[in-house]
Short mmCIF file of C-alpha atoms in Angstrom, two decimals:
data_model
loop_
_atom_site.label_atom_id
_atom_site.label_comp_id
_atom_site.label_asym_id
_atom_site.label_seq_id
_atom_site.Cartn_x
_atom_site.Cartn_y
_atom_site.Cartn_z
CA MET V 1 -36.76 -12.30 -9.54
CA SER V 2 -38.56 -14.03 -6.70
CA TYR V 3 -38.22 -12.90 -3.10
CA GLU V 4 -36.64 -16.26 -2.15
CA ASN V 5 -33.92 -15.97 -4.82
CA HIS V 6 -33.19 -12.37 -3.86
CA SER V 7 -32.98 -13.30 -0.19
CA SER V 8 -30.73 -16.26 -1.00
CA LYS V 9 -28.31 -14.05 -2.94
CA LYS V 10 -28.19 -11.51 -0.12
CA THR V 11 -27.45 -14.30 2.33
CA LYS V 12 -24.62 -15.62 0.14
CA THR V 13 -23.17 -12.13 -0.17
CA VAL V 14 -23.24 -11.63 3.61
CA VAL V 15 -21.62 -15.03 4.17
CA LYS V 16 -18.83 -14.20 1.71
CA LEU V 17 -18.23 -10.83 3.33
CA LEU V 18 -18.05 -12.48 6.74
CA TYR V 19 -15.63 -15.03 5.32
CA ILE V 20 -13.40 -12.27 3.95
CA LEU V 21 -13.51 -10.42 7.28
CA PHE V 22 -12.61 -13.66 9.05
CA LEU V 23 -9.59 -14.12 6.76
CA VAL V 24 -8.49 -10.54 7.40
CA PHE V 25 -8.82 -11.15 11.14
CA LEU V 26 -6.71 -14.30 10.90
CA ILE V 27 -4.03 -12.48 8.93
CA TYR V 28 -3.99 -9.69 11.50
CA PHE V 29 -4.02 -12.11 14.44
CA PHE V 30 -1.12 -14.21 13.15
CA TYR V 31 0.81 -11.32 11.57
CA HIS V 32 3.17 -10.89 14.52
CA LYS V 33 3.86 -14.61 14.77
CA ILE V 34 4.46 -14.84 11.03
CA THR V 35 6.94 -11.97 11.08
CA LEU V 36 8.76 -13.60 14.00
CA LYS V 37 9.02 -16.80 11.96
CA ILE V 38 10.37 -14.81 9.02
CA MET V 39 12.91 -13.22 11.33
CA ASP V 40 13.94 -16.69 12.56
CA VAL V 41 14.54 -17.71 8.95
CA PHE V 42 16.67 -14.59 8.40
CA GLU V 43 18.71 -15.20 11.53
CA SER V 44 19.32 -18.83 10.59
CA ASN V 45 20.78 -17.73 7.26
CA PRO V 46 23.82 -15.44 7.70
CA THR V 47 23.57 -14.05 4.16
CA LEU V 48 19.88 -13.18 4.47
CA TYR V 49 20.38 -11.74 7.94
CA ASN V 50 23.28 -9.55 6.83
CA ASP V 51 21.15 -8.28 3.94
CA PHE V 52 18.31 -7.55 6.36
CA LEU V 53 20.64 -5.64 8.69
CA TYR V 54 21.93 -3.64 5.73
CA PHE V 55 18.41 -2.73 4.56
CA SER V 56 17.42 -1.85 8.13
CA SER V 57 20.46 0.37 8.59
CA GLN V 58 19.67 2.26 5.39
CA ILE V 59 16.13 2.92 6.60
CA LYS V 60 17.26 3.82 10.11
CA ASN V 61 19.88 6.26 8.83
CA SER V 62 17.34 8.00 6.56
CA THR V 63 19.29 7.46 3.36
CA LEU V 64 17.68 7.73 -0.06
CA GLU V 65 18.29 4.01 -0.49
CA GLY V 66 16.43 3.40 2.76
CA LEU V 67 13.59 5.62 1.54
CA LEU V 68 13.34 3.47 -1.58
CA TYR V 69 13.04 0.30 0.51
CA ILE V 70 10.42 1.72 2.88
CA SER V 71 8.47 3.17 -0.07
CA ILE V 72 8.26 -0.25 -1.71
CA LEU V 73 7.11 -1.82 1.55
CA GLY V 74 4.63 1.00 2.20
CA ALA V 75 2.88 0.34 -1.12
CA LEU V 76 2.36 -3.38 -0.52
CA PHE V 77 -1.27 -4.29 0.10
CA PHE V 78 -0.67 -6.15 3.38
CA LEU V 79 1.35 -3.45 5.17
CA ALA V 80 0.09 -0.21 6.70
CA ILE V 81 2.95 2.29 6.68
CA PRO V 82 2.11 6.04 6.88
CA MET V 83 4.27 7.18 3.97
CA GLU V 84 2.96 10.75 4.21
CA ALA V 85 4.47 11.04 7.70
CA ILE V 86 7.73 9.46 6.56
CA PHE V 87 7.86 11.89 3.62
CA ILE V 88 7.54 14.84 6.03
CA TYR V 89 10.13 13.20 8.28
CA TYR V 90 12.62 13.05 5.40
CA LEU V 91 11.92 16.64 4.33
CA SER V 92 12.46 17.98 7.83
CA SER V 93 15.30 15.84 9.15
CA THR V 94 17.62 15.06 6.22
CA PHE V 95 19.83 17.08 3.90
CA HIS V 96 18.48 15.39 0.77
CA GLY V 97 16.80 17.73 -1.70
CA ALA V 98 13.02 17.61 -1.99
CA PHE V 99 13.25 16.73 -5.68
CA PHE V 100 15.23 13.55 -5.00
CA ILE V 101 13.00 12.60 -2.07
CA ILE V 102 9.87 12.91 -4.24
CA ILE V 103 11.46 10.94 -7.10
CA ILE V 104 12.58 8.10 -4.80
CA ILE V 105 9.33 7.83 -2.84
CA VAL V 106 7.25 7.85 -6.04
CA LEU V 107 9.53 5.26 -7.68
CA GLY V 108 9.41 2.98 -4.65
CA SER V 109 5.65 3.22 -4.31
CA LEU V 110 5.19 2.39 -8.01
CA ILE V 111 7.33 -0.71 -7.59
CA GLY V 112 5.21 -1.78 -4.62
CA LEU V 113 1.93 -1.10 -6.42
CA SER V 114 3.20 -3.04 -9.44
CA ILE V 115 3.94 -6.01 -7.17
CA ASN V 116 0.32 -5.85 -5.99
CA TYR V 117 -0.90 -5.64 -9.58
CA PHE V 118 1.07 -8.65 -10.79
CA LEU V 119 0.14 -10.69 -7.73
CA GLY V 120 -3.50 -10.01 -8.58
CA TRP V 121 -2.76 -10.94 -12.19
CA ILE V 122 -1.23 -14.24 -11.06
CA LEU V 123 -4.23 -15.02 -8.86
CA GLY V 124 -6.48 -14.19 -11.80
CA ASP V 125 -10.19 -13.67 -12.07
CA LYS V 126 -10.96 -17.25 -11.03
CA VAL V 127 -10.28 -16.33 -7.42
CA LEU V 128 -12.52 -13.25 -7.63
CA LYS V 129 -15.35 -15.25 -9.15
CA LYS V 130 -15.42 -17.40 -6.03
CA PHE V 131 -16.24 -14.32 -3.93
CA PHE V 132 -18.62 -12.52 -6.29
CA GLU V 133 -21.81 -13.51 -8.01
CA LYS V 134 -21.44 -13.37 -11.80
CA GLU V 135 -23.47 -10.17 -12.13
CA ASN V 136 -21.50 -8.54 -9.30
CA TYR V 137 -18.22 -9.66 -10.84
CA ASP V 138 -19.22 -8.19 -14.20
CA LYS V 139 -20.39 -5.00 -12.51
CA TYR V 140 -17.09 -4.46 -10.68
CA LYS V 141 -15.05 -5.32 -13.76
CA ASN V 142 -17.02 -2.82 -15.84
CA TYR V 143 -16.58 -0.25 -13.09
CA ILE V 144 -12.80 -0.75 -13.11
CA ASP V 145 -12.69 -0.63 -16.91
CA LYS V 146 -14.72 2.58 -17.00
CA TYR V 147 -13.59 4.50 -13.92
CA GLY V 148 -10.38 2.71 -12.96
CA GLY V 149 -8.13 5.53 -14.12
CA ALA V 150 -9.92 8.17 -12.04
CA VAL V 151 -9.98 5.85 -9.02
CA LEU V 152 -6.23 5.28 -9.34
CA VAL V 153 -5.39 8.96 -9.60
CA ILE V 154 -7.67 10.08 -6.75
CA GLY V 155 -6.87 7.04 -4.60
CA ASN V 156 -3.15 7.77 -4.86
CA ILE V 157 -3.64 11.43 -3.94
CA ILE V 158 -5.86 11.16 -0.88
CA PRO V 159 -5.43 8.74 2.05
CA SER V 160 -7.33 5.65 0.93
CA PRO V 161 -7.05 1.85 0.77
CA ILE V 162 -5.77 2.06 -2.81
CA GLU V 163 -2.99 -0.49 -2.15
CA PRO V 164 -5.33 -3.48 -1.62
CA LEU V 165 -7.50 -2.31 -4.53
CA THR V 166 -4.55 -2.57 -6.92
CA LEU V 167 -4.83 -6.34 -6.58
CA LEU V 168 -8.18 -6.10 -8.39
CA TYR V 169 -6.62 -4.22 -11.29
CA GLY V 170 -4.32 -7.16 -11.90
CA SER V 171 -7.06 -9.74 -11.44
CA PHE V 172 -9.35 -7.87 -13.86
CA ASN V 173 -6.49 -7.62 -16.39
CA TYR V 174 -6.64 -3.83 -16.41
CA ASN V 175 -4.11 -2.44 -18.89
CA TYR V 176 -0.81 -2.22 -17.01
CA ASN V 177 0.49 0.81 -18.94
CA LYS V 178 -2.63 2.76 -17.96
CA PHE V 179 -2.32 1.45 -14.41
CA PHE V 180 1.27 2.66 -14.17
CA VAL V 181 0.61 6.10 -15.69
CA PHE V 182 -2.48 6.84 -13.55
CA ALA V 183 -0.73 5.68 -10.37
CA LEU V 184 2.31 7.79 -11.30
CA ILE V 185 0.17 10.90 -11.81
CA GLY V 186 -1.59 10.39 -8.48
CA ARG V 187 1.61 9.86 -6.51
CA ILE V 188 3.39 12.86 -8.05
CA ILE V 189 0.42 15.11 -7.27
CA LYS V 190 0.20 13.76 -3.70
CA TYR V 191 3.83 14.37 -2.78
CA THR V 192 4.04 17.66 -4.65
CA LEU V 193 1.05 18.95 -2.65
CA LEU V 194 2.59 17.66 0.56
CA PHE V 195 5.85 19.42 -0.26
CA ILE V 196 4.01 22.70 -0.96
CA ALA V 197 2.12 22.37 2.32
CA PHE V 198 5.39 21.63 4.13
CA TYR V 199 7.27 24.51 2.49
CA PHE V 200 4.66 27.23 2.85
CA PHE V 201 2.69 26.20 5.92
CA TRP V 202 5.26 24.38 8.04
CA ASP V 203 5.40 27.16 10.63
CA GLN V 204 1.64 26.79 11.16
CA ILE V 205 1.67 23.01 11.49
CA ILE V 206 5.04 22.48 13.20
CA PHE V 207 3.41 22.16 16.61
CA PHE V 208 1.23 19.30 15.36
CA TYR V 209 4.18 17.41 13.87
CA GLU V 210 6.81 18.24 16.47
CA GLU V 211 6.04 15.31 18.74
CA LEU V 212 5.54 13.01 15.75
CA LEU V 213 8.93 13.88 14.29
CA GLN V 214 10.62 13.19 17.62
CA LYS V 215 9.11 9.74 17.86
CA ILE V 216 8.86 8.59 14.27
CA ASN V 217 11.29 6.02 13.03
CA PRO V 218 10.54 4.19 9.77
CA LEU V 219 11.75 0.92 11.32
CA ASN V 220 8.84 1.09 13.79
CA TYR V 221 6.50 0.17 10.94
CA ILE V 222 8.36 -3.02 10.07
CA ASN V 223 7.50 -5.53 12.77
CA PHE V 224 10.60 -7.65 12.45
#
């Protein structure tokens, strides 16, 4: 490969990365305005607005139904909701049993991750091929095929940008059954470990979370 061709490919890669960063910036910049527009649509439709108020009240009142809704939202690739903090909030401030809290939060997150997956599947690999050179596209697809399961499990255990990555699983046509099982394993391990930490070490970390628990409200993370 000549130096000119190599340099040209590097330049194209940098341009594409800058383009992606620019799109992310635009989404972030207009996010507030977009959510206000969505809220205007809700308010103009009494049925939609009543449904929104009902969902909001469930989240605000820390019901299991509200936890399901916020868990679905927290797993969507375009929202950044600290579900670990909300999980601790539910454990410490509600009468619901830990078992039911873990089941609901895992179920909701799997629904959200599945939405990401199928959105990626709808977009398809044609969109990805516009951002990657053929050899890079093949490299990432092979990586997902080979290590995708481990990435899903680990990415769902530790804090990571696994939610946006689940779009790629759909676009690369990664087997959905495997996707679901690996994501399920990761989420169960994550929240089981968090529960153990909460149950056995809460006295040691209560000072750190005390202020957080006083201020946290799941509705704060939905900018409607």
